[in-house]
Amino acid sequence: MPSTSFSLQTDRGLLADIQIWSDAATEQPNVDPHLDFVCVAYHERIPLFLVSNGPFDVYSEHVETENYFYESLVCLSEAVGILAKSLLEGTDTYFVFYLDQKALPRVRCYYIDFSVRQQVAEFREKASKIGDQDVFFISKTLGSAGRSDTSVFDRVLGTKASKIPGPVSAPQPPVAGTLALTTSQQISQAVSRVVLSGLRLRGLSTNPQSSANDKLAIREIYHMTNKAANFALRKYSYEFNERARQAPPADHVGGHPGHSGGVARDLCRRG
C-alpha cells in the first residue's frame, strides 16, 4: 500500500513522520511534504464540494507526533479536526486531520481544494445574469433552454404498448348453410325427416300404447304437413322462377314443414 510522509509545523515545533496511506484506487495529490498548521476546525461542517480526495489512514512512529494527535484529536470532541495547509506554491490545497470512530478509533485525513471557490464565483456571476434562478441548476450553455431527456419514458411506453393486445375483431355473423338438394327426391326426403322430427318434438309420435284414433290422427297430420311442405318448395323447380334449379335454403326446408304442421294439427283438433 503506497504511503507518503509529511511534516507538520505547529506552535510546539516541527512534527515529523506523518504517514498518509492510500490504496491504488485512491491517488494522492502532488503537494509539498511540508505542512503548516492553520487552526482547529469542525471538520463535519466543511462543505462537501471542497473535498477533492480521501479519506486516508494516518500513521506515525514518532512519539511527539503521536502525542500531539492524541491530545488534539482523541482527547477532544470527535467533531474537532486539524486544518493544515500545503506550502507548495501555486496551490490552494489543505489537509484535514480528524478522528474516525466508526470502526476502530483511528486518525484519518482528506484533502480540500479552495480553488473551487473561483468556480463558485463564476456561478454567482452567471446567476446575476439569469435573475432569480438557482445557480446550481443553470444549464451548461448560458441562455439555451434545457431539454428534458424523455427517452426512458418513451422506451417504457413503447414496451407497454407492445404488450397490449390489439382490438379483437367482432365475430362474423353465422352464414345460413344451404342443403345440397338438387333433385325432387332429395327435397322430399329432407322434408320427411323434418316433419317427423317436428312431430316428435310436439309429442305427436306413435307408440304401442297409442289408441287407433291417435295413430290415425298423427298419420293424417304427417301426410298433410308433408304434402303442404313439398308443394311450397316446388317453386325451386319452376323454369320461370329466377331461383330455378337452385338448392332451397335450409331455413325454407325447416320453416315450411313447421308452419304446415301447425296448421294441420289445428285442423285435426277441430275435426
Coordinates of C-alpha atoms in Angstrom, one line a residue:
M1 CA 0.0 0.0 0.0
P2 CA 1.6 3.3 -1.1
S3 CA 2.3 5.9 1.6
T4 CA 3.6 9.5 1.7
S5 CA 5.4 11.1 4.6
F6 CA 4.7 14.7 5.7
S7 CA 5.9 17.0 8.4
L8 CA 3.6 19.5 10.2
Q9 CA 4.8 22.8 11.6
T10 CA 2.9 23.7 14.8
D11 CA 3.3 26.0 17.8
R12 CA 5.1 23.1 19.5
G13 CA 7.6 22.7 16.8
L14 CA 8.0 20.5 13.7
L15 CA 6.2 17.2 13.9
A16 CA 7.8 14.6 11.6
D17 CA 6.8 11.2 10.2
I18 CA 3.2 11.8 9.4
Q19 CA 2.5 8.8 7.1
I20 CA -0.6 9.0 4.9
W21 CA -1.5 5.7 3.5
S22 CA -3.7 5.1 0.4
D23 CA -4.7 2.3 -1.8
A24 CA -4.0 2.1 -5.5
A25 CA -7.5 3.3 -6.4
T26 CA -7.2 6.5 -4.4
E27 CA -4.4 8.7 -5.7
Q28 CA -2.9 11.3 -3.5
P29 CA -2.4 14.8 -4.9
N30 CA 1.1 16.2 -5.7
V31 CA 1.7 18.5 -2.8
D32 CA 4.7 19.7 -0.8
P33 CA 5.6 17.3 2.0
H34 CA 5.8 20.2 4.5
L35 CA 2.5 21.3 6.0
D36 CA 1.7 24.4 8.1
F37 CA -0.8 24.3 11.0
V38 CA -3.7 26.7 10.3
C39 CA -6.4 26.2 13.0
V40 CA -8.7 23.7 14.8
A41 CA -11.8 23.2 12.7
Y42 CA -15.1 21.4 12.9
H43 CA -14.5 19.0 10.0
E44 CA -18.1 17.9 9.8
R45 CA -19.1 21.4 8.8
I46 CA -16.8 21.6 5.8
P47 CA -18.8 21.8 2.6
L48 CA -18.5 18.6 0.6
F49 CA -17.9 20.4 -2.7
L50 CA -14.5 21.5 -1.3
V51 CA -13.4 17.9 -0.7
S52 CA -11.0 16.8 -3.5
N53 CA -9.7 13.4 -2.3
G54 CA -9.7 11.0 0.6
P55 CA -10.2 9.8 3.2
F56 CA -6.8 8.3 4.0
D57 CA -5.4 6.5 7.0
V58 CA -2.7 8.3 9.1
Y59 CA 0.1 6.6 11.0
S60 CA 3.2 7.7 12.7
E61 CA 6.2 6.1 14.6
H62 CA 7.3 9.4 16.0
V63 CA 6.5 9.7 19.7
E64 CA 5.9 13.5 19.7
T65 CA 3.7 13.3 16.7
E66 CA 1.6 10.5 18.3
N67 CA 1.2 12.6 21.5
Y68 CA 0.2 15.7 19.6
F69 CA -2.6 13.9 17.6
Y70 CA -3.7 12.1 20.8
E71 CA -4.1 15.4 22.7
S72 CA -5.5 17.4 19.8
L73 CA -8.0 14.8 18.5
V74 CA -8.5 11.8 20.7
C75 CA -9.0 13.8 23.9
L76 CA -11.3 16.4 22.3
S77 CA -14.6 16.1 20.6
E78 CA -14.9 13.8 17.6
A79 CA -16.2 16.7 15.5
V80 CA -12.9 18.7 16.0
G81 CA -10.2 18.4 13.4
I82 CA -6.9 19.9 12.5
L83 CA -6.6 22.1 9.4
A84 CA -3.2 22.3 7.8
K85 CA -2.0 24.0 4.5
S86 CA 0.4 22.7 1.9
L87 CA 3.3 25.0 1.4
L88 CA 3.6 24.2 -2.3
E89 CA 3.5 27.5 -4.2
G90 CA 0.6 27.9 -6.7
T91 CA -1.7 25.5 -4.9
D92 CA -4.6 26.1 -2.5
T93 CA -4.7 22.6 -1.0
Y94 CA -5.4 21.9 2.6
F95 CA -5.3 18.8 4.8
V96 CA -8.0 18.0 7.4
F97 CA -7.0 15.5 10.1
Y98 CA -9.8 14.0 12.2
L99 CA -10.7 11.1 14.4
D100 CA -12.8 8.3 12.9
Q101 CA -14.6 6.2 15.5
K102 CA -17.0 4.3 13.2
A103 CA -14.8 1.1 13.2
L104 CA -11.8 1.4 15.4
P105 CA -10.6 4.8 16.7
R106 CA -8.1 6.0 14.2
V107 CA -6.8 9.2 12.7
R108 CA -7.6 9.9 9.1
C109 CA -7.4 12.8 6.7
Y110 CA -8.8 14.2 3.5
Y111 CA -7.8 17.0 1.1
I112 CA -9.8 20.1 0.4
D113 CA -9.2 22.4 -2.5
F114 CA -10.2 26.0 -2.2
S115 CA -9.6 26.7 -5.8
V116 CA -13.2 25.6 -6.5
R117 CA -14.2 28.9 -4.9
Q118 CA -13.3 30.5 -8.1
Q119 CA -15.8 28.3 -9.9
V120 CA -18.5 29.3 -7.3
A121 CA -17.7 33.0 -8.0
E122 CA -18.2 32.3 -11.7
F123 CA -21.6 30.7 -10.9
R124 CA -22.6 33.7 -9.0
E125 CA -21.6 36.0 -11.9
K126 CA -23.8 33.9 -14.2
A127 CA -26.6 33.9 -11.7
S128 CA -26.7 37.7 -11.7
K129 CA -27.4 37.5 -15.5
I130 CA -30.3 35.0 -15.2
G131 CA -32.2 36.5 -12.4
D132 CA -33.6 34.5 -9.5
Q133 CA -32.8 31.1 -10.8
D134 CA -30.8 28.7 -8.7
V135 CA -27.1 28.9 -9.6
F136 CA -26.6 25.1 -9.0
F137 CA -29.3 24.2 -11.6
I138 CA -28.5 26.5 -14.5
S139 CA -27.9 24.9 -17.9
K140 CA -24.3 24.4 -19.1
T141 CA -24.8 26.7 -22.1
L142 CA -25.9 30.1 -20.8
G143 CA -29.1 31.3 -22.4
S144 CA -30.0 28.0 -24.0
A145 CA -33.2 26.3 -22.9
G146 CA -32.7 22.9 -21.4
R147 CA -34.5 20.0 -23.0
S148 CA -35.6 17.1 -20.9
D149 CA -34.4 13.6 -21.8
T150 CA -37.6 11.6 -22.4
S151 CA -36.0 8.6 -24.0
V152 CA -36.5 6.5 -20.8
F153 CA -40.3 7.3 -20.7
D154 CA -40.6 6.7 -24.5
R155 CA -39.0 3.3 -24.1
V156 CA -41.2 2.3 -21.2
L157 CA -44.4 3.4 -23.0
G158 CA -43.3 1.6 -26.1
T159 CA -42.8 -1.6 -24.1
K160 CA -46.2 -1.3 -22.6
A161 CA -47.8 -0.6 -26.0
S162 CA -46.2 -3.8 -27.4
K163 CA -47.8 -5.9 -24.6
I164 CA -51.3 -4.5 -25.1
P165 CA -53.3 -6.9 -27.3
G166 CA -54.8 -5.5 -30.4
P167 CA -58.5 -4.9 -30.9
V168 CA -60.4 -8.1 -31.1
S169 CA -62.4 -8.2 -34.3
A170 CA -66.1 -8.9 -33.9
P171 CA -67.1 -12.4 -34.8
Q172 CA -68.7 -12.7 -38.2
P173 CA -72.4 -13.5 -38.2
P174 CA -73.1 -17.1 -39.0
V175 CA -73.9 -17.7 -42.6
A176 CA -77.0 -19.7 -43.1
G177 CA -76.0 -23.0 -44.6
T178 CA -77.6 -24.5 -47.7
L179 CA -78.5 -28.0 -48.3
A180 CA -77.3 -29.6 -51.5
L181 CA -80.8 -30.5 -52.5
T182 CA -80.8 -30.6 -56.3
T183 CA -83.4 -33.2 -57.0
S184 CA -87.1 -33.5 -56.0
Q185 CA -86.3 -36.9 -54.4
Q186 CA -83.7 -35.3 -52.1
I187 CA -86.1 -32.5 -51.2
S188 CA -88.8 -34.9 -50.4
Q189 CA -86.6 -37.0 -48.1
A190 CA -85.4 -33.9 -46.3
V191 CA -89.0 -32.7 -45.8
S192 CA -90.0 -36.1 -44.5
R193 CA -87.2 -36.0 -41.9
V194 CA -88.1 -32.5 -40.8
V195 CA -91.8 -33.4 -40.5
L196 CA -91.1 -36.5 -38.4
S197 CA -88.7 -34.6 -36.2
G198 CA -91.2 -31.8 -35.7
L199 CA -94.0 -34.2 -34.7
R200 CA -91.7 -35.9 -32.1
L201 CA -90.8 -32.5 -30.6
R202 CA -94.6 -31.8 -30.2
G203 CA -95.2 -35.2 -28.6
L204 CA -97.1 -36.5 -31.7
S205 CA -95.4 -39.9 -32.1
T206 CA -96.9 -43.3 -32.2
N207 CA -96.2 -46.0 -29.6
P208 CA -97.7 -49.3 -28.7
Q209 CA -99.9 -47.7 -26.0
S210 CA -101.4 -45.2 -28.5
S211 CA -105.0 -45.7 -29.4
A212 CA -106.1 -46.3 -33.0
N213 CA -107.7 -42.9 -33.2
D214 CA -104.4 -41.2 -32.1
K215 CA -102.4 -43.2 -34.6
L216 CA -104.8 -42.2 -37.4
A217 CA -104.7 -38.5 -36.4
I218 CA -100.9 -38.5 -36.3
R219 CA -100.7 -40.2 -39.7
E220 CA -103.1 -37.6 -41.2
I221 CA -101.1 -34.7 -39.7
Y222 CA -97.9 -36.2 -41.2
H223 CA -99.3 -36.6 -44.7
M224 CA -101.0 -33.2 -44.7
T225 CA -97.8 -31.5 -43.5
N226 CA -95.6 -33.4 -45.9
K227 CA -97.7 -32.6 -48.9
A228 CA -98.0 -28.9 -48.0
A229 CA -94.3 -28.5 -47.5
N230 CA -93.4 -30.2 -50.7
F231 CA -96.0 -28.1 -52.5
A232 CA -94.4 -24.9 -51.1
L233 CA -90.9 -26.0 -52.2
R234 CA -91.9 -26.7 -55.8
K235 CA -91.2 -23.1 -56.7
Y236 CA -87.5 -24.0 -56.8
S237 CA -88.2 -26.4 -59.7
Y238 CA -90.2 -24.0 -61.9
E239 CA -88.3 -22.9 -65.0
F240 CA -89.8 -19.4 -65.0
N241 CA -88.5 -18.8 -61.4
E242 CA -85.3 -16.8 -61.1
R243 CA -84.1 -19.2 -58.5
A244 CA -84.9 -22.3 -60.6
R245 CA -82.7 -25.3 -60.2
Q246 CA -81.1 -23.8 -57.1
A247 CA -80.9 -25.7 -53.8
P248 CA -83.5 -24.4 -51.4
P249 CA -82.1 -22.7 -48.2
A250 CA -82.1 -24.7 -45.0
D251 CA -84.5 -22.3 -43.3
H252 CA -87.0 -22.8 -46.0
V253 CA -86.8 -26.6 -45.8
G254 CA -87.3 -26.4 -42.0
G255 CA -89.8 -23.5 -41.9
H256 CA -92.4 -24.7 -44.3
P257 CA -92.9 -28.1 -42.6
G258 CA -93.1 -26.4 -39.2
H259 CA -95.8 -23.9 -40.4
S260 CA -97.7 -26.5 -42.3
G261 CA -97.6 -28.9 -39.3
G262 CA -99.1 -26.3 -37.0
V263 CA -102.0 -25.7 -39.4
A264 CA -102.6 -29.5 -39.9
R265 CA -102.6 -30.1 -36.2
D266 CA -105.2 -27.3 -35.7
L267 CA -107.4 -28.8 -38.4
C268 CA -107.3 -32.2 -36.8
R269 CA -108.2 -30.8 -33.4
R270 CA -111.2 -29.0 -34.9
G271 CA -112.2 -32.1 -36.8

